[in-house]
Coordinates of C-alpha atoms in Angstrom, one line a residue:
X1 CA -7.0 19.7 21.0
X2 CA -3.9 18.5 22.9
X3 CA -5.8 15.6 24.5
X4 CA -7.3 14.8 21.1
X5 CA -3.8 14.7 19.5
X6 CA -2.4 12.6 22.3
X7 CA -5.2 10.1 22.0
X8 CA -4.7 9.8 18.3
X9 CA -1.0 9.4 18.8
X10 CA -1.6 6.6 21.3
X11 CA -3.9 5.0 18.8
X12 CA -1.3 5.4 16.0
X13 CA 1.4 3.8 18.1
X14 CA -0.8 0.9 19.2
X15 CA -2.0 0.2 15.7
X16 CA 1.5 0.3 14.2
X17 CA 2.6 -2.1 16.9
X18 CA -0.2 -4.5 15.9
X19 CA 0.6 -4.1 12.2
X20 CA 4.3 -4.8 12.7
X21 CA 3.5 -7.8 14.9
X22 CA 1.2 -9.2 12.2
X23 CA 3.8 -8.5 9.5
X24 CA 6.5 -10.2 11.6
X25 CA 4.3 -13.2 12.2
X26 CA 3.8 -13.7 8.5
X27 CA 7.5 -14.7 8.2
X28 CA 6.7 -17.8 10.4
X29 CA 3.4 -18.5 8.7
X30 CA 4.7 -18.6 5.2
X31 CA 6.2 -21.9 4.0
X32 CA 10.0 -22.1 4.1
X33 CA 12.7 -20.8 6.3
X34 CA 11.8 -17.8 8.5
X35 CA 15.1 -16.0 7.8
X36 CA 14.6 -16.3 4.0
X37 CA 11.0 -15.1 4.3
X38 CA 11.9 -12.0 6.3
X39 CA 15.0 -11.1 4.3
X40 CA 14.1 -12.3 0.8
X41 CA 17.7 -13.6 0.3
X42 CA 16.8 -16.8 -1.5
X43 CA 20.3 -17.0 -3.2
X44 CA 22.3 -16.2 -0.1
X45 CA 25.5 -18.2 0.6
X46 CA 26.0 -20.0 3.9
X47 CA 28.3 -17.2 5.0
X48 CA 25.7 -14.5 4.1
X49 CA 23.0 -16.5 6.0
X50 CA 25.2 -16.4 9.1
X51 CA 25.4 -12.6 8.8
X52 CA 21.7 -12.3 8.2
X53 CA 20.9 -14.5 11.2
X54 CA 23.0 -12.2 13.3
X55 CA 21.3 -9.1 11.9
X56 CA 17.8 -10.5 12.5
X57 CA 18.8 -12.3 15.7
X58 CA 17.1 -15.5 14.7
X59 CA 19.1 -17.5 17.2
X60 CA 17.7 -15.4 20.1
X61 CA 14.2 -15.4 21.6
X62 CA 11.1 -14.2 19.8
X63 CA 11.0 -10.8 21.4
X64 CA 14.6 -10.0 20.4
X65 CA 13.8 -11.2 16.9
X66 CA 10.8 -8.9 16.7
X67 CA 12.8 -5.9 17.9
X68 CA 15.5 -6.7 15.4
X69 CA 12.8 -6.7 12.7
X70 CA 11.4 -3.4 13.8
X71 CA 14.8 -1.8 13.9
X72 CA 15.2 -2.8 10.2
X73 CA 11.8 -1.2 9.5
X74 CA 13.0 2.1 11.1
X75 CA 16.0 2.0 8.8
X76 CA 13.6 1.6 5.8
X77 CA 14.8 -2.0 5.3
X78 CA 11.9 -4.2 4.3
X79 CA 14.1 -6.9 2.8
X80 CA 14.4 -7.7 -0.9
X81 CA 11.9 -9.2 -3.3
X82 CA 12.1 -12.9 -3.8
X83 CA 11.1 -12.6 -7.4
X84 CA 13.1 -9.5 -8.6
X85 CA 15.8 -9.4 -5.9
X86 CA 15.2 -5.6 -5.7
X87 CA 14.7 -3.6 -2.5
X88 CA 11.1 -3.8 -1.3
X89 CA 11.3 -0.2 0.0
X90 CA 12.3 1.0 -3.4
X91 CA 9.5 -1.0 -5.1
X92 CA 6.9 0.4 -2.7
X93 CA 8.2 4.0 -3.3
X94 CA 8.0 3.3 -7.0
X95 CA 4.4 1.9 -7.1
X96 CA 2.6 3.5 -4.2
X97 CA 2.4 7.1 -5.6
X98 CA 0.5 5.8 -8.7
X99 CA -2.1 4.2 -6.4
X100 CA -2.3 7.3 -4.3
X101 CA -2.9 9.4 -7.5
X102 CA -5.6 7.0 -8.8
X103 CA -7.3 6.8 -5.5
X104 CA -7.4 10.6 -4.9
X105 CA -8.8 11.2 -8.3
X106 CA -11.4 8.5 -7.7
X107 CA -12.2 10.0 -4.3
X108 CA -12.6 13.4 -5.8
X109 CA -15.0 12.1 -8.5
X110 CA -17.0 10.2 -5.9
X111 CA -17.4 13.2 -3.7
X112 CA -18.1 15.7 -6.5
X113 CA -21.0 13.6 -7.8
X114 CA -22.1 11.6 -4.7
X115 CA -22.5 14.4 -2.1
X116 CA -24.5 16.9 -4.2
X117 CA -26.8 14.1 -5.5
X118 CA -27.3 12.9 -1.9
X119 CA -28.3 16.5 -0.8
X120 CA -30.8 16.7 -3.7
X121 CA -32.3 13.4 -2.6
X122 CA -32.7 14.7 1.0
X123 CA -34.3 18.0 -0.2
X124 CA -36.6 16.0 -2.5
X125 CA -37.4 13.5 0.3
X126 CA -40.2 11.0 -0.4
X127 CA -40.6 12.4 -3.9
X128 CA -40.0 10.7 -7.3
X129 CA -36.5 12.3 -7.5
X130 CA -35.5 10.8 -4.1
X131 CA -36.7 7.3 -5.1
X132 CA -34.9 7.4 -8.5
X133 CA -31.6 8.5 -6.9
X134 CA -31.9 5.7 -4.2
X135 CA -32.7 3.1 -6.9
X136 CA -29.8 4.1 -9.1
X137 CA -27.4 4.3 -6.2
X138 CA -28.4 0.8 -5.0
X139 CA -27.8 -0.5 -8.6
X140 CA -24.4 1.3 -8.8
X141 CA -23.3 -0.2 -5.5
X142 CA -24.3 -3.7 -6.6
X143 CA -22.3 -3.8 -9.8
X144 CA -19.1 -5.9 -9.4
X145 CA -16.0 -3.7 -10.0
X146 CA -14.3 -6.2 -12.3
X147 CA -17.4 -6.5 -14.5
X148 CA -17.8 -2.8 -14.6
X149 CA -14.1 -2.3 -15.5
X150 CA -14.3 -4.8 -18.4
X151 CA -17.6 -3.2 -19.6
X152 CA -16.1 0.3 -19.5
X153 CA -13.1 -0.9 -21.6
X154 CA -15.4 -2.6 -24.1
X155 CA -17.6 0.4 -24.6
X156 CA -15.3 3.5 -24.2
X157 CA -12.0 2.1 -25.4
X158 CA -12.8 -0.7 -27.9
X159 CA -16.2 0.3 -29.3
X160 CA -16.1 4.1 -29.1
X161 CA -12.3 4.6 -28.9
X162 CA -12.6 7.6 -26.7
X163 CA -10.3 6.6 -23.9
X164 CA -7.2 4.4 -23.5
X165 CA -7.7 1.1 -21.8
X166 CA -4.3 0.5 -20.1
X167 CA -1.3 2.2 -18.6
X168 CA -0.6 5.6 -17.0
X169 CA 0.8 7.6 -20.0
X170 CA 1.4 6.9 -23.7
X171 CA 4.9 5.8 -24.6
X172 CA 5.5 8.8 -26.9
X173 CA 5.9 11.0 -23.9
X174 CA 9.2 10.7 -21.9
X175 CA 8.5 12.1 -18.4
X176 CA 11.2 11.7 -15.8
X177 CA 10.1 9.9 -12.6
X178 CA 10.4 12.4 -9.7
X179 CA 7.5 11.9 -7.3
X180 CA 5.8 9.0 -9.0
X181 CA 2.5 11.0 -9.2
X182 CA 2.2 11.5 -13.0
X183 CA 0.5 14.9 -13.0
X184 CA 3.1 16.4 -10.7
X185 CA 6.0 14.8 -12.7
X186 CA 4.6 16.3 -15.9
X187 CA 4.3 19.8 -14.4
X188 CA 7.9 19.5 -13.1
X189 CA 9.3 18.2 -16.4
X190 CA 11.0 20.3 -19.1
X191 CA 9.2 18.6 -21.9
X192 CA 8.0 20.9 -24.7
X193 CA 4.9 18.7 -25.0
X194 CA 3.9 19.2 -21.3
X195 CA 0.3 20.2 -22.0
X196 CA -0.2 17.3 -24.4
X197 CA 1.3 14.9 -21.9
X198 CA -1.1 16.3 -19.2
X199 CA -4.1 15.7 -21.5
X200 CA -2.9 12.2 -22.2
X201 CA -2.4 11.4 -18.5
X202 CA -5.9 12.7 -17.8
X203 CA -7.4 10.5 -20.5
X204 CA -5.6 7.5 -19.1
X205 CA -6.7 8.0 -15.5
X206 CA -10.3 9.0 -16.2
X207 CA -11.8 5.6 -17.0
X208 CA -10.2 3.6 -14.1
X209 CA -10.9 6.4 -11.6
X210 CA -14.6 6.5 -12.7
X211 CA -14.8 2.7 -12.2
X212 CA -13.3 2.9 -8.7
X213 CA -15.5 5.9 -7.8
X214 CA -18.9 4.4 -8.6
X215 CA -19.3 2.3 -5.4
X216 CA -18.0 5.0 -3.0
X217 CA -20.1 7.6 -4.8
X218 CA -23.3 5.6 -4.1
X219 CA -22.3 5.4 -0.5
X220 CA -21.7 9.2 -0.4
X221 CA -25.2 9.6 -1.8
X222 CA -26.7 7.8 1.1
X223 CA -24.5 9.4 3.7
X224 CA -25.1 12.9 2.4
X225 CA -28.8 12.2 2.1
X226 CA -29.0 11.0 5.7
X227 CA -26.8 13.9 7.0
X228 CA -28.9 16.5 5.1
X229 CA -32.2 15.1 6.4
X230 CA -30.9 15.2 10.0
X231 CA -29.8 18.8 9.5
X232 CA -33.1 19.9 7.9
X233 CA -35.0 18.3 10.9
X234 CA -32.9 20.1 13.5
X235 CA -34.0 23.0 15.8
X236 CA -31.7 25.7 14.3
X237 CA -33.2 25.1 10.8
X238 CA -36.7 25.4 12.2
X239 CA -35.5 28.6 13.9
X240 CA -34.1 29.9 10.6
X241 CA -37.5 29.2 8.9
X242 CA -39.3 31.0 11.7
X243 CA -37.0 34.0 11.1
X244 CA -38.3 34.1 7.5
X245 CA -35.2 33.0 5.7
X246 CA -35.9 31.7 2.2
X247 CA -35.4 28.0 1.4
X248 CA -32.2 28.8 -0.7
X249 CA -30.7 30.8 2.2
X250 CA -31.3 28.0 4.6
X251 CA -29.8 25.3 2.3
X252 CA -26.8 27.3 1.1
X253 CA -25.9 29.2 4.4
X254 CA -26.8 26.7 7.1
X255 CA -27.7 23.1 5.9
X256 CA -24.9 22.3 3.4
X257 CA -22.1 23.4 5.7
X258 CA -23.4 21.4 8.7
X259 CA -24.3 18.3 6.7
X260 CA -20.8 18.3 5.2
X261 CA -19.2 18.0 8.7
X262 CA -21.0 14.7 9.1
X263 CA -20.1 13.5 5.7
X264 CA -16.4 14.2 6.1
X265 CA -16.3 12.0 9.2
X266 CA -17.0 9.0 6.9
X267 CA -14.6 9.9 4.1
X268 CA -11.8 8.1 5.9
X269 CA -13.8 4.9 6.2
X270 CA -14.5 5.0 2.5
X271 CA -10.8 5.5 1.7
X272 CA -10.0 2.0 2.7
X273 CA -12.8 0.8 0.5
X274 CA -11.4 2.9 -2.4
X275 CA -7.9 1.4 -2.0
X276 CA -9.4 -2.2 -2.0
X277 CA -11.4 -1.5 -5.2
X278 CA -8.3 0.2 -6.7
X279 CA -6.2 -3.0 -6.3
X280 CA -8.6 -4.9 -8.5
X281 CA -9.0 -2.1 -11.0
X282 CA -5.2 -1.7 -11.4
X283 CA -5.0 -5.2 -12.7
X284 CA -7.8 -4.7 -15.2
X285 CA -6.4 -1.4 -16.5
X286 CA -2.7 -2.4 -16.2
X287 CA -2.2 0.6 -13.9
X288 CA 1.3 0.6 -12.4
X289 CA 0.3 0.8 -8.8
X290 CA 1.0 -1.0 -5.6
X291 CA -2.3 -3.0 -5.8
X292 CA -1.3 -4.6 -9.1
X293 CA 2.3 -5.2 -7.8
X294 CA 0.9 -6.8 -4.6
X295 CA -1.4 -9.1 -6.5
X296 CA 1.4 -10.2 -8.9
X297 CA 3.5 -10.8 -5.7
X298 CA 0.8 -13.1 -4.4
X299 CA 0.8 -15.1 -7.7
X300 CA 4.6 -15.4 -7.6
X301 CA 4.5 -16.4 -3.9
X302 CA 6.9 -13.5 -3.2
X303 CA 6.5 -13.6 0.5
X304 CA 8.8 -10.6 1.3
X305 CA 6.9 -8.4 -1.1
X306 CA 3.5 -9.5 0.3
X307 CA 4.8 -8.8 3.9
X308 CA 6.2 -5.4 3.0
X309 CA 3.3 -4.4 0.7
X310 CA 0.6 -5.2 3.2
X311 CA 2.5 -3.3 6.0
X312 CA 3.0 -0.2 3.8
X313 CA -0.6 -0.2 2.4
X314 CA -2.2 -0.7 5.9
X315 CA 0.0 2.0 7.4
X316 CA -0.9 4.4 4.6
X317 CA -4.7 3.8 5.0
X318 CA -4.4 4.3 8.8
X319 CA -2.4 7.5 8.4
X320 CA -5.2 8.8 6.1
X321 CA -7.8 7.9 8.7
X322 CA -5.8 9.9 11.3
X323 CA -5.5 12.9 9.0
X324 CA -9.2 12.9 8.3
X325 CA -10.0 12.6 12.0
X326 CA -8.0 15.8 12.5
X327 CA -9.8 17.6 9.7
X328 CA -13.1 16.5 11.2
X329 CA -12.1 17.7 14.6
X330 CA -11.0 21.0 13.2
X331 CA -14.4 21.5 11.5
X332 CA -16.4 20.2 14.5
X333 CA -15.2 21.2 18.0
X334 CA -17.7 18.8 19.6
X335 CA -15.6 15.9 18.1
X336 CA -12.7 16.9 20.3
X337 CA -14.5 16.3 23.5
X338 CA -13.8 13.0 25.3
X339 CA -17.5 12.1 25.6
X340 CA -17.6 11.9 21.8
X341 CA -14.7 9.4 21.7
X342 CA -11.9 11.8 21.0

């Protein structure tokens, strides 16, 4: 496990180096002055610009400029937004929790529905149930997320009036911002209407989370189906059958557990897909997350926010990958061996 951890640590350091290098390069690639792009100080006086040039070492060579930029990152300084003149770090800390909350709920929905359906398809292999599940999953994967989001609002919000179409919580509830994750903030609040606020937050998140979850759920169906088919075709399952175990015992005691190990390995890969879909969905549902904030920054040509937002989002996705790698290694000791790429 020590070698596995060191390998992941090396990978983390190397990837973060590439991400910071890319982020630093953007300040040269964006139009305008490099010092303004990296600091966001569009209204700085000549005296302030001299101080900034000294802080970012823009008069020195490129390597010193890069290390000056990284030292600012270590201090939590990503510059200020060109549009709002607010700290990028504070903006990210304000919007990122809402995206994490939405993405985790969507991931939960995708796994709860996608994995069991995939197992059923594998158990009913080459039967009508298998064909129907594969056809529906293919259709679900092919639907564009923006069209699905608008269709969901039209049906469930406008026509039926079951669910709200925008926002994170109704304005009648005043919940103090503590963590940024709405459900946790509601539970921590002293509001006498805590339960009503919780129900309202659940109603607000349900529709966008389901829209985000559809495409990953169809992928989980296919992954779970393939994993279960491989397990059912393995030697130990044949041995279990030879021992006289019933079909239910084989499925519940042996097949599901081993198939899940293979599915969890791919959850990290799907997480990046989920975040990408969430960015589009946040705009459609006016969800106050970092995806919507980042897209608005692109429209406003807010280079500092784009730079900081991309770095924060990429780092977050990579950290999730690493965490899932550790979970997979803990569940499957073979994954920790060097011959398996650990």
